[in-house]
mmCIF file of C-alpha atoms in Angstrom:
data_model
loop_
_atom_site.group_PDB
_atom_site.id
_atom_site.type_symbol
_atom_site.label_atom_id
_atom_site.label_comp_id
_atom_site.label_asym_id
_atom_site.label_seq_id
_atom_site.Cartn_x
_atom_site.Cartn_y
_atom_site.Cartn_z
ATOM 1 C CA UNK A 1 0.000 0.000 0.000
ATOM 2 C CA UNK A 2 1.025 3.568 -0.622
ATOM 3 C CA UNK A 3 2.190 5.866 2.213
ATOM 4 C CA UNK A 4 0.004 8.883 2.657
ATOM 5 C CA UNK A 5 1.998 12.287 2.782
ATOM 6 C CA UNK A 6 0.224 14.527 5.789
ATOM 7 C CA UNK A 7 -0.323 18.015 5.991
ATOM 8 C CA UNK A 8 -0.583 19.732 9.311
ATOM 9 C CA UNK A 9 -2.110 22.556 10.382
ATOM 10 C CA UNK A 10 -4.414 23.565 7.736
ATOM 11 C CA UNK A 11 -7.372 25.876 8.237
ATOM 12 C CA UNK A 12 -10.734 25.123 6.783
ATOM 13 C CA UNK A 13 -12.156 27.374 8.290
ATOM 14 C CA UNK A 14 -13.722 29.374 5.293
ATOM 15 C CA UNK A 15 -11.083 31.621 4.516
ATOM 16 C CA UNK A 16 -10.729 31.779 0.885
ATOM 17 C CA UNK A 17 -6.919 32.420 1.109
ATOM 18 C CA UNK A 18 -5.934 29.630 3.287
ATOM 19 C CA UNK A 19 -8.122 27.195 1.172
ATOM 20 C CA UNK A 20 -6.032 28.378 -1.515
ATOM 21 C CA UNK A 21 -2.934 27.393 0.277
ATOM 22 C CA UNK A 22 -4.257 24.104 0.336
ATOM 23 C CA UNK A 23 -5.079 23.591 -3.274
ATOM 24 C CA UNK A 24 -1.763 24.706 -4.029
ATOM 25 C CA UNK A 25 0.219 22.884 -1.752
ATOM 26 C CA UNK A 26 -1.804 19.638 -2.361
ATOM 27 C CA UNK A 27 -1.539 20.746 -6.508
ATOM 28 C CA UNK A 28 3.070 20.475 -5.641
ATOM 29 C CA UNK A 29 2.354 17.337 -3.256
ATOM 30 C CA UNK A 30 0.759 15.332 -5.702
ATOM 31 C CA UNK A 31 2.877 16.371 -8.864
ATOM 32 C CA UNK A 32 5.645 15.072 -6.088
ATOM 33 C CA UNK A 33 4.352 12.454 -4.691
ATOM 34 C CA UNK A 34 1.980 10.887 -7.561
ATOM 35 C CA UNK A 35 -0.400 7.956 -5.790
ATOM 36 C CA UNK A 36 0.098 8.832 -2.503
ATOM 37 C CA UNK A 37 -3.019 9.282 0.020
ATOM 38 C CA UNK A 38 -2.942 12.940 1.052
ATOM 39 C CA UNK A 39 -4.460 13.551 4.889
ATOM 40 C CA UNK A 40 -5.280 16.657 6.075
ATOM 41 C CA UNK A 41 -5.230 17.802 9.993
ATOM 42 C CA UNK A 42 -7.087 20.624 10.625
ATOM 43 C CA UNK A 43 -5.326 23.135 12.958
ATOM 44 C CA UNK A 44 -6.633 22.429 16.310
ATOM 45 C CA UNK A 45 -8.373 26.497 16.873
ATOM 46 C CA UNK A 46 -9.520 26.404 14.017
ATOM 47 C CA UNK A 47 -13.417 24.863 13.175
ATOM 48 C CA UNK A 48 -13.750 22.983 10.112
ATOM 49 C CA UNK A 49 -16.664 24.869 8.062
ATOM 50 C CA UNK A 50 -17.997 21.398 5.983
ATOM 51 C CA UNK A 51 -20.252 23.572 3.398
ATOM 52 C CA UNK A 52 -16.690 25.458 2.190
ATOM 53 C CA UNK A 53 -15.138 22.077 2.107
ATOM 54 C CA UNK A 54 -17.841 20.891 0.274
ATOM 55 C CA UNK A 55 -17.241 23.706 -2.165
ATOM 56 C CA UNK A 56 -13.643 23.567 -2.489
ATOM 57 C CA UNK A 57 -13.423 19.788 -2.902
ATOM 58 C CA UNK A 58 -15.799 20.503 -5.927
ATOM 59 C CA UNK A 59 -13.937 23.587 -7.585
ATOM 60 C CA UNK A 60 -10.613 21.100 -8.564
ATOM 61 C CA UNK A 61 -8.589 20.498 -5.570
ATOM 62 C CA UNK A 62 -7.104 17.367 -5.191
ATOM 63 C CA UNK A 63 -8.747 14.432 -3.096
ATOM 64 C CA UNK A 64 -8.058 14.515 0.135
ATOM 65 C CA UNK A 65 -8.943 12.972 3.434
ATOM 66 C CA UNK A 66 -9.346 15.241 7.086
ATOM 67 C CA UNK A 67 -7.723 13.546 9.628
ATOM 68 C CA UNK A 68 -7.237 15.145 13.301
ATOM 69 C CA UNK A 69 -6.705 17.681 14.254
ATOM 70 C CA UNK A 70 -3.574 17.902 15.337
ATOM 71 C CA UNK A 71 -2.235 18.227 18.752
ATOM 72 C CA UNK A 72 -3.363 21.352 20.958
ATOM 73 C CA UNK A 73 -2.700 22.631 24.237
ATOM 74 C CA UNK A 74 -4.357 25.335 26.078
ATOM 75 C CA UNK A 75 -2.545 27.491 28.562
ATOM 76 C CA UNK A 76 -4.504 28.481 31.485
ATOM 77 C CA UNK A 77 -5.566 32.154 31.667
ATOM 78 C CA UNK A 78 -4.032 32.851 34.989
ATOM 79 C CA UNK A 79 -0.542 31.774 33.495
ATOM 80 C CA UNK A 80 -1.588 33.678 30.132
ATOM 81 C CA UNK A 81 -0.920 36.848 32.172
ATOM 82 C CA UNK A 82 2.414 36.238 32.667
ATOM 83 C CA UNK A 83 3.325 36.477 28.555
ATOM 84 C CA UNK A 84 2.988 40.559 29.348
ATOM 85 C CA UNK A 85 6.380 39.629 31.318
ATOM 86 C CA UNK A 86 10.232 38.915 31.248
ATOM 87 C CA UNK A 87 9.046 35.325 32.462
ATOM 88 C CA UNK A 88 7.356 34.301 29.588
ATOM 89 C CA UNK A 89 9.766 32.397 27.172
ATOM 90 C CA UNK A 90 10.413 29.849 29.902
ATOM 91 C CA UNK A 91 6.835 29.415 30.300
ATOM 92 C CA UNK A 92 6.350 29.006 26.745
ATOM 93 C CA UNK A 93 9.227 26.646 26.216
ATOM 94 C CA UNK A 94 7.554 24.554 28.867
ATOM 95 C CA UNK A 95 4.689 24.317 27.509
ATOM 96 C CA UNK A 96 5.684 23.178 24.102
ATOM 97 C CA UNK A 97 7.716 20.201 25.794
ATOM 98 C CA UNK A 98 4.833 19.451 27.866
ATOM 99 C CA UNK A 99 2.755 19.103 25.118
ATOM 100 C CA UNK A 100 5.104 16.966 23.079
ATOM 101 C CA UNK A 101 5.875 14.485 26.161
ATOM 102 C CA UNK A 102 1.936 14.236 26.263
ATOM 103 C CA UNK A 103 1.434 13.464 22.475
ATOM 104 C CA UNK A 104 4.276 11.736 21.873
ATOM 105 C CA UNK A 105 3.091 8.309 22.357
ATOM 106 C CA UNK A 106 0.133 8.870 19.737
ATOM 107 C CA UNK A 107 1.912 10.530 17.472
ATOM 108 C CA UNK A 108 3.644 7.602 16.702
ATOM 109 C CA UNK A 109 0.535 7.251 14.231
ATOM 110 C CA UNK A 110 3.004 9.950 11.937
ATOM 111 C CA UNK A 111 5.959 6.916 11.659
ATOM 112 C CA UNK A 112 4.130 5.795 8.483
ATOM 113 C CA UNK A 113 3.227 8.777 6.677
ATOM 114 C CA UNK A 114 6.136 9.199 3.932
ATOM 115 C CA UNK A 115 6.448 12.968 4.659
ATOM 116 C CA UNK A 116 4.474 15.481 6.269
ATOM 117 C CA UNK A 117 4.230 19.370 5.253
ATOM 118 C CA UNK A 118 3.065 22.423 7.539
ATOM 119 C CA UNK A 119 0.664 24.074 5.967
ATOM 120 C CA UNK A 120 1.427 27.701 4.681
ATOM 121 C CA UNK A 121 -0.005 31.103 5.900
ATOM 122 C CA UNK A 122 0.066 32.688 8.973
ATOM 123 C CA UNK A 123 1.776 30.048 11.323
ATOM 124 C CA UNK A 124 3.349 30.040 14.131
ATOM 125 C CA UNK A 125 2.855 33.114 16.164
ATOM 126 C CA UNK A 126 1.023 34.168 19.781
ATOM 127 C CA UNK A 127 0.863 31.840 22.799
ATOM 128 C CA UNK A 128 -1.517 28.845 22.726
ATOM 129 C CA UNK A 129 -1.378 28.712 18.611
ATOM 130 C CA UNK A 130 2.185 28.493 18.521
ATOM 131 C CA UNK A 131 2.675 26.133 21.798
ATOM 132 C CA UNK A 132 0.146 24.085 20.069
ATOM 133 C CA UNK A 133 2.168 24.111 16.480
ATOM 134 C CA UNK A 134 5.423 23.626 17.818
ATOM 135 C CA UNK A 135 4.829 21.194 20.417
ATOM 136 C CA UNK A 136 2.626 18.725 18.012
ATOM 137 C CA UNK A 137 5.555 19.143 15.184
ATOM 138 C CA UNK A 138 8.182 18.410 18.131
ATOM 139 C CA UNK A 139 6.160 15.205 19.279
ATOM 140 C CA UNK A 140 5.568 14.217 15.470
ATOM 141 C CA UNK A 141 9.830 14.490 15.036
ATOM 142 C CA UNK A 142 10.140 11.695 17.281
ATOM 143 C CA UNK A 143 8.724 9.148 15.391
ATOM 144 C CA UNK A 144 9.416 10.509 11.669
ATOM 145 C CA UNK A 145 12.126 13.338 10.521
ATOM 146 C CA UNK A 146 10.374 13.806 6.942
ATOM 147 C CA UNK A 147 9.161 17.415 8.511
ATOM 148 C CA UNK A 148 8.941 20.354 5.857
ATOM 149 C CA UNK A 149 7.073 24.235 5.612
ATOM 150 C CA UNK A 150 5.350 25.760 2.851
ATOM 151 C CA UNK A 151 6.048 29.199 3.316
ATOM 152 C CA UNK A 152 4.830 31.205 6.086
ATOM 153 C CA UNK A 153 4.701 34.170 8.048
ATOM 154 C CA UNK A 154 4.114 35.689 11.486
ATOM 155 C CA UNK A 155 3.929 38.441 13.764
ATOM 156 C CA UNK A 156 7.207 39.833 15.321
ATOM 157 C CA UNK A 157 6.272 38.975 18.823
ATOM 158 C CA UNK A 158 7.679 35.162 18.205
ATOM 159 C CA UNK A 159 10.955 36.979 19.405
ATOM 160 C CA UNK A 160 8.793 37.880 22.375
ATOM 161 C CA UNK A 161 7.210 34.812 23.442
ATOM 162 C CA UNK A 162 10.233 32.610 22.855
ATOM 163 C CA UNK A 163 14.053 32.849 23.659
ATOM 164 C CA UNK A 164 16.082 32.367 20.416
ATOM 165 C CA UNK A 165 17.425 29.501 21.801
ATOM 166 C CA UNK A 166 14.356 27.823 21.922
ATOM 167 C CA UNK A 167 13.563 29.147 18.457
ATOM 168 C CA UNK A 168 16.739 27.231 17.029
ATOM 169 C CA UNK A 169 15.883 24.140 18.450
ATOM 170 C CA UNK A 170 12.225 24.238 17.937
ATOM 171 C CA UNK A 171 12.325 25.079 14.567
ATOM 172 C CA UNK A 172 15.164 22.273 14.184
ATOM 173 C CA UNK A 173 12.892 20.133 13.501
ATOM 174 C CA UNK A 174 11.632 20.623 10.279
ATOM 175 C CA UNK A 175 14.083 19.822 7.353
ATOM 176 C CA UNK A 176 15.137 23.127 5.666
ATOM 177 C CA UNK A 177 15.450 25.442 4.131
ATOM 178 C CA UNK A 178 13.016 27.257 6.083
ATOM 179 C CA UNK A 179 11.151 29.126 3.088
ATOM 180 C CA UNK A 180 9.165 32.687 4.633
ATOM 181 C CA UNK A 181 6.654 34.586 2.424
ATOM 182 C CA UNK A 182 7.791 38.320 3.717
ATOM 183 C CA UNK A 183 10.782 39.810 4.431
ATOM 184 C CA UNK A 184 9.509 41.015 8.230
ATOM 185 C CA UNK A 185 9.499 36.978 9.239
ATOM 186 C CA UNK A 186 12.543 36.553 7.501
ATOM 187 C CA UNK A 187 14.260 39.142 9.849
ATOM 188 C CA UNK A 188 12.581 37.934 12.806
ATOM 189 C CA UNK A 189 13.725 34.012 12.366
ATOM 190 C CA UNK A 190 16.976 35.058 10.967
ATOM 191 C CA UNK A 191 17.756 37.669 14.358
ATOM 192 C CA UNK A 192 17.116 34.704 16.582
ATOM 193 C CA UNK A 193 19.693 33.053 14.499
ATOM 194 C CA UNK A 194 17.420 30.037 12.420
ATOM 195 C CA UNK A 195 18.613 29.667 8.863
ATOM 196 C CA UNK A 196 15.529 31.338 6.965
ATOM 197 C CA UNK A 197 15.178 31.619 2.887
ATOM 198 C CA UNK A 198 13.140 34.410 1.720
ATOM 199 C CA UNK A 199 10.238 33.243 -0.501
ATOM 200 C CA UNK A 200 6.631 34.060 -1.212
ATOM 201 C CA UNK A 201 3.274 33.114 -0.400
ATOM 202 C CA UNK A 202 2.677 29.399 -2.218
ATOM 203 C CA UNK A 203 -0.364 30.717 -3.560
ATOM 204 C CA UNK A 204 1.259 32.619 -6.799
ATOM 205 C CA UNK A 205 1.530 28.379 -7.560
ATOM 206 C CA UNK A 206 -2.083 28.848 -8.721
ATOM 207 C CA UNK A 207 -1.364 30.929 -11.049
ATOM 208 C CA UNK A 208 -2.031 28.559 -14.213
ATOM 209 C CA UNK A 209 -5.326 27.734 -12.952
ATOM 210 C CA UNK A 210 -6.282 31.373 -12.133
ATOM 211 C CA UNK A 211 -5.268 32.104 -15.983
ATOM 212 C CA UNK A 212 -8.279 30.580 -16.669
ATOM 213 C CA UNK A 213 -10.358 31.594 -14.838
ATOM 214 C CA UNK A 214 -12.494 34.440 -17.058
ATOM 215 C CA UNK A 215 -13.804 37.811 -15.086
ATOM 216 C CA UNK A 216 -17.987 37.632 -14.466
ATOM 217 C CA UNK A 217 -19.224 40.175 -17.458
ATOM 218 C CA UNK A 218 -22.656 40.938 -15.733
ATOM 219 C CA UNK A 219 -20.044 43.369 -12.958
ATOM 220 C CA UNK A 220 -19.239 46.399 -13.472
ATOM 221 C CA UNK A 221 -15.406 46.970 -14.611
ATOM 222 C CA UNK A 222 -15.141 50.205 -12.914
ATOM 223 C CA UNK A 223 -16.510 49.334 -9.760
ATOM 224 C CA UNK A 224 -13.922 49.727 -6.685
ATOM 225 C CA UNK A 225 -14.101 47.047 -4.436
ATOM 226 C CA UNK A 226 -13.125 46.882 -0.775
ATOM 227 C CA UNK A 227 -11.763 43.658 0.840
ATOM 228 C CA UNK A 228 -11.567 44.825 4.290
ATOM 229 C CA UNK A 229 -11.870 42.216 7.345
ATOM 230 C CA UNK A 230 -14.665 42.703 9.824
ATOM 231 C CA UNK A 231 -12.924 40.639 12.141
ATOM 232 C CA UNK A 232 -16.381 39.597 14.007
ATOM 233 C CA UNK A 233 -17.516 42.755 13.867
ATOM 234 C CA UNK A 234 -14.631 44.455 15.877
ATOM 235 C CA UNK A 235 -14.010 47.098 12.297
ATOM 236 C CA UNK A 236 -17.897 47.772 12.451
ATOM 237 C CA UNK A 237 -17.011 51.628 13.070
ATOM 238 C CA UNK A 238 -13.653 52.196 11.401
ATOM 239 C CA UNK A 239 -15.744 50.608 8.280
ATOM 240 C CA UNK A 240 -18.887 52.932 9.054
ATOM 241 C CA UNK A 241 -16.524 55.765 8.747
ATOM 242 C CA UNK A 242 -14.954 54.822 5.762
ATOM 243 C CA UNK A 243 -18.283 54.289 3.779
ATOM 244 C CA UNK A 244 -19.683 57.615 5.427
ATOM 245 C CA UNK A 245 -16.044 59.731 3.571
ATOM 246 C CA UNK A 246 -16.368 57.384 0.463
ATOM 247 C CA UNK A 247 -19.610 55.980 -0.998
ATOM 248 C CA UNK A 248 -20.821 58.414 -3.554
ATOM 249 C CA UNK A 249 -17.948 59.579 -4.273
ATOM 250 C CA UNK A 250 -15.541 57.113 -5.701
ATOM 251 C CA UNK A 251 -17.635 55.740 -8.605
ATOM 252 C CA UNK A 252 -19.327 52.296 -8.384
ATOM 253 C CA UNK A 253 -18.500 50.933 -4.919
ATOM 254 C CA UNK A 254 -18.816 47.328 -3.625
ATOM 255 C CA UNK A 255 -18.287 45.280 -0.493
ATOM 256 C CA UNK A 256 -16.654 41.911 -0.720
ATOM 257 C CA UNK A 257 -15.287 38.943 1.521
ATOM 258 C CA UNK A 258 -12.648 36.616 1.178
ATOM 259 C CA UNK A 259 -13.563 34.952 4.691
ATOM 260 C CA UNK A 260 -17.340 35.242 5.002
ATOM 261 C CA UNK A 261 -17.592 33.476 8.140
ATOM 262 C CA UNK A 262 -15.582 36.302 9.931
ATOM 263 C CA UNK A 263 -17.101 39.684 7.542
ATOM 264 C CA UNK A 264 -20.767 37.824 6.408
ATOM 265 C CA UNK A 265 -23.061 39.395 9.180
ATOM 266 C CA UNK A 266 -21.019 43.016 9.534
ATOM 267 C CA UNK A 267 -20.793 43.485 5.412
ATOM 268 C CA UNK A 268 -24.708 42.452 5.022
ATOM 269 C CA UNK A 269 -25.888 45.098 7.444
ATOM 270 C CA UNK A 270 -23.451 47.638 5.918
ATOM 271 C CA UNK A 271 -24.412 47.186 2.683
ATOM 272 C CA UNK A 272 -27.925 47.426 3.739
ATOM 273 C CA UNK A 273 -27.437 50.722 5.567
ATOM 274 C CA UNK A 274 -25.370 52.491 2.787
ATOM 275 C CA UNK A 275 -26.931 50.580 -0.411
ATOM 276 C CA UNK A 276 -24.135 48.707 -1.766
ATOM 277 C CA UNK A 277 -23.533 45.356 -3.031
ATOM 278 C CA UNK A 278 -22.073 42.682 -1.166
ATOM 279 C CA UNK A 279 -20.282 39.818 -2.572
ATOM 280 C CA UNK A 280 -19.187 36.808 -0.906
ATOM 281 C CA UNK A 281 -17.918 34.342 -2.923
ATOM 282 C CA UNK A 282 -18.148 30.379 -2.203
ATOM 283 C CA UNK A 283 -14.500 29.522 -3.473
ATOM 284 C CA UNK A 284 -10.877 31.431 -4.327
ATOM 285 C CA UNK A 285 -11.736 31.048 -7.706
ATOM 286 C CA UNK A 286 -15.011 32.665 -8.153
ATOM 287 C CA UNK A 287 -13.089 35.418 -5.702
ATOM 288 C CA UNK A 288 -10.945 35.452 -8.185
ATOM 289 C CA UNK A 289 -13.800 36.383 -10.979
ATOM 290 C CA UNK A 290 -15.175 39.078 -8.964
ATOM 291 C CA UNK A 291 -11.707 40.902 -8.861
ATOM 292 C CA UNK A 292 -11.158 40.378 -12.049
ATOM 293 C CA UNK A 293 -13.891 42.639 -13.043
ATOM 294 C CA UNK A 294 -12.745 45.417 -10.864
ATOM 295 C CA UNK A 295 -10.831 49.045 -11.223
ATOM 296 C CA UNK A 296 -9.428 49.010 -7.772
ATOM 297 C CA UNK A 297 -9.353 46.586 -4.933
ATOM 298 C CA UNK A 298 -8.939 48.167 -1.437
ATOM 299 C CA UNK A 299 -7.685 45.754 0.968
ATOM 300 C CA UNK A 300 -5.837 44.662 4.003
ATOM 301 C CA UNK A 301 -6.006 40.884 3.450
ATOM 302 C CA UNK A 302 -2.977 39.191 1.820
ATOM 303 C CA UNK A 303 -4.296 36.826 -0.608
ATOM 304 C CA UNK A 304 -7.272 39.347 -1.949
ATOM 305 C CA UNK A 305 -3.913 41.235 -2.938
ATOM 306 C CA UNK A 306 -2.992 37.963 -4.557
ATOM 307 C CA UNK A 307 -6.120 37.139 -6.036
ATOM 308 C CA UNK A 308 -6.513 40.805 -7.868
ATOM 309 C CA UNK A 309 -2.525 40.284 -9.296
ATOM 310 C CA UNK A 310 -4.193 37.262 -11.192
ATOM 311 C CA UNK A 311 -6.534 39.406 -12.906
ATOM 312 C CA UNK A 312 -4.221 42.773 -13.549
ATOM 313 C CA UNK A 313 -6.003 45.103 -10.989
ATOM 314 C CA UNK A 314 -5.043 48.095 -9.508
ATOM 315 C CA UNK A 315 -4.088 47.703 -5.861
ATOM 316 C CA UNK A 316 -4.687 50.094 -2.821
ATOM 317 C CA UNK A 317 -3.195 47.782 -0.123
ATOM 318 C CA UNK A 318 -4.020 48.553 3.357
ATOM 319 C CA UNK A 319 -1.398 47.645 6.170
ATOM 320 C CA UNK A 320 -2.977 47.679 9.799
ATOM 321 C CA UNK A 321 -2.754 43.770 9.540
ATOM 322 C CA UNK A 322 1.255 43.299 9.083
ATOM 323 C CA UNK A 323 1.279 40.842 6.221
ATOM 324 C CA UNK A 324 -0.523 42.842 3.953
ATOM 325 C CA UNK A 325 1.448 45.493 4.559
ATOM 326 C CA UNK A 326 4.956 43.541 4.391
ATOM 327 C CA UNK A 327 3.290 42.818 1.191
ATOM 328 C CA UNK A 328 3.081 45.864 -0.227
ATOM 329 C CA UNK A 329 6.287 46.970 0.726
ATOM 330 C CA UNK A 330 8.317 43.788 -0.667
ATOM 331 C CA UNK A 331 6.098 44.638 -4.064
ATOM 332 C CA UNK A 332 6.945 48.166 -3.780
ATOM 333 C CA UNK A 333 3.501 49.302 -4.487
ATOM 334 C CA UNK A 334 3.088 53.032 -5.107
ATOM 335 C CA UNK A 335 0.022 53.614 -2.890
ATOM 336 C CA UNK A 336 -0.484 52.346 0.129
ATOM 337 C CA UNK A 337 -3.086 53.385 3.266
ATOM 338 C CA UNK A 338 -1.450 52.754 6.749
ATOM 339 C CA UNK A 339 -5.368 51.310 8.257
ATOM 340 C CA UNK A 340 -8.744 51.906 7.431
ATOM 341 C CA UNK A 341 -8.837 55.182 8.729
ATOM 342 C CA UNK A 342 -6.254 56.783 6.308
ATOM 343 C CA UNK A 343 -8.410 55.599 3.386
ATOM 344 C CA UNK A 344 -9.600 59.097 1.868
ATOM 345 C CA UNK A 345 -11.435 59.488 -1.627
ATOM 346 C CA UNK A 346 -8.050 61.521 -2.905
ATOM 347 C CA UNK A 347 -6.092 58.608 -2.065
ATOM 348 C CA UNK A 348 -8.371 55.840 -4.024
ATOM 349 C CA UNK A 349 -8.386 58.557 -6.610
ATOM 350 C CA UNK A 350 -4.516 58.735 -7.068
ATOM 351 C CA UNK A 351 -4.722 55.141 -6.979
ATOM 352 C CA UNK A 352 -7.215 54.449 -10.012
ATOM 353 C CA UNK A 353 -5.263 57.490 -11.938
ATOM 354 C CA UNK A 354 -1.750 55.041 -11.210
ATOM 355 C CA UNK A 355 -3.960 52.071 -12.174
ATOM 356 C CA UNK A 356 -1.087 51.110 -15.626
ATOM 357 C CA UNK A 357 2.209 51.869 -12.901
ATOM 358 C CA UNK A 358 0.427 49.527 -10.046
ATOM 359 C CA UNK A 359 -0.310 46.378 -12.452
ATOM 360 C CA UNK A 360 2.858 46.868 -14.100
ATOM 361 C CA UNK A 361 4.493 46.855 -10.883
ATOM 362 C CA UNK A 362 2.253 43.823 -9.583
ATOM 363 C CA UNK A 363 3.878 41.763 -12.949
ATOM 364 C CA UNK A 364 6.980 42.655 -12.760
ATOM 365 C CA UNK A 365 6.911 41.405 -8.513
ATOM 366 C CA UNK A 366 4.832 38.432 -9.864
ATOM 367 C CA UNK A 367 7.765 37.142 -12.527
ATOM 368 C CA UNK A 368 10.254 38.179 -10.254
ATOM 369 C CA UNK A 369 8.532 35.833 -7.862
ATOM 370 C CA UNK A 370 7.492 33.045 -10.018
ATOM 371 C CA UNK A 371 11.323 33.022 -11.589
ATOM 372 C CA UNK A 372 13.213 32.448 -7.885
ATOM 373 C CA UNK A 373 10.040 30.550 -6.678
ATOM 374 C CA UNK A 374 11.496 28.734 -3.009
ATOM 375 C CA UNK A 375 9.832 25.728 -2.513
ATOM 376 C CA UNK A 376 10.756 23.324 0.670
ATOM 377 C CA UNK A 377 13.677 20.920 0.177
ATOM 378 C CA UNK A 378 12.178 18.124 -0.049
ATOM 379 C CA UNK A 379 12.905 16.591 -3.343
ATOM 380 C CA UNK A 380 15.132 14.112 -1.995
ATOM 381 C CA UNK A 381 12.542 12.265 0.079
ATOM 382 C CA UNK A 382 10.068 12.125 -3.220
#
């Protein structure tokens, strides 16, 4: 029988980027590994959202099977006080080996699989997400070595939580090169002294299938669109605001999601209140339809940046979430809003009139990026 390849960590969730990740990485795993079983283990805070893996198992991507989840630990909240302190990165350290002692002896289920790949995105970072990560990949290494990363990023405060020391050996464990999608991770792994490449989100992989993927002609191609999380709700005002300075005054305006479950409720009632269209696509490729047949997409999340370089639109990043702004600045973008309140109708205005400088710019990052493409190091084990 044929050993299954794993892939930890994924979120299924909804979130049209990190599906995305999936179908790419699975598209390289199988093209590597032809035959072989592919599992999937959800990441353990994650929920599995069955109607958008229903969707994306019928849009193309590869068979798989969910497994899982992986291996989680939750710190108590007490303790959780004590990462605003000098203590912390003992704390955390202990944690992670507590965690891999505890899982260790099932994890032996991992012996078999003939390699197993951390899913790319935003990995890694905070307390009980990155215990979690790096104490199930530390309990996995015992019983298998065949440990790789798609590229990923994460907040700065890894430095924070964890000594370097700890970083070095944690991160030990998975084969390198270690391949990072911005250069902001790339300076945080490489100051605590782990051997980092810098590469880009795995995504751009997709960008064959996205090629044809045609833009929906009953849209309006001059409409601006914003892709701006609602994060629950918690951008209900900042968004309010920006609506209140913009609509009616931009040309044809839309709202859309790449993560419904997190923006669906907050984007229906503002598009309600201020008479706009929402849009909230089922899969990254009809997301990929709607940008298409854009102007201008306004957003702060990374792969709706992605998504509208498939289709030649003008960009207006926005960088109050870090990735989307180490984005931006590794593309060298022209225009770019610091958070939702710097968004101004002159601003989306300069943008549209730089619309021919911003694609050219986005195709000139994308061949760069497609021409030094850093995939893991794995080719050996196929």
């Amino acid at each position: 029988m044929t050993a299954p390849v794993a892939i930890l960590f994924a979120n299924l969730k909804g979130n049209l980027g990190d599906l995305a990740i999936l179908h790419s990485m699975m598209r390289d795993i199988e093209a590597r590994y032809p035959g072989h079983p592919i599992h999937v283990y959800p990441h353990p805070f994650v929920p599995v959202d069955e109607t958008y893996v229903a969707a994306f198992r019928a849009s193309g991507a590869p068979n798989f099977e969910v497994s899982g989840p992986a291996y989680s630990i939750r710190i108590p909240g007490p303790v959780k006080w004590l990462s605003h302190t000098p203590a912390w990165p003992a704390l955390q350290a202990h944690y992670i080996r507590r965690l891999a002692r505890y899982a260790a002896a099932d994890a032996s289920r991992f012996a078999h699989y003939e390699a197993i790949f951390i899913a790319g995105g935003e990995q890694w970072g905070g307390t009980n997400p990155a215990v979690s990560m790096l104490g199930a990949v530390a309990a996995v290494a015992r019983h298998n070595d065949r440990i790789y990363a798609y590229p990923f990023s994460f907040s700065s405060d890894i430095r924070r939580y964890n000594a370097d020391a700890d970083l070095r050996r944690f991160f030990g464990n998975l084969r390198g090169p270690l391949v990072v999608r911005d250069a902001l991770t790339r300076d945080a792994l490489a100051g605590a002294g782990v051997p980092v490449a810098l590469g880009i989100d795995c995504v751009f992989n997709l960008h064959e299938v996205a090629a044809g993927i045609a833009a929906l002609s009953d849209r309006d191609p001059n409409r601006t669109i914003l892709v701006l999380t609602g994060r629950h709700g918690r951008n209900e005002e900042p968004l309010r605001a920006l609506l209140g300075r913009i609509a009616g005054r931009v040309g044809p305006l839309e709202l859309m999601s790449t993560c419904p479950p997190e923006d669906a409720v907050l984007f229906c009632r503002l598009g309600a209140e201020f008479g706009l269209p929402v849009r909230m696509p089922g899969t990254w490729q009809e997301a990929v339809a709607e940008l298409k047949a854009s102007s201008l997409v306004v957003t702060n999340r990374l792969h709706a940046l992605i998504f509208s370089s498939f289709g030649d639109v003008a960009l207006l990043p926005v960088a109050d979430r870090k990735k989307s702004g180490a984005f931006a600045r590794d593309a060298g973008l022209p225009h770019i809003a610091a958070g939702i309140d710097a968004l101004t109708p002159d601003l989306i205005a300069a943008a549209r009139a730089d619309r021919t400088a911003i694609v050219e710019r986005m195709r000139d990052y994308r061949r760069l990026s497609l021409g030094a493409l850093s995939r893991p190091a794995f080719a050996e084990a196929a």
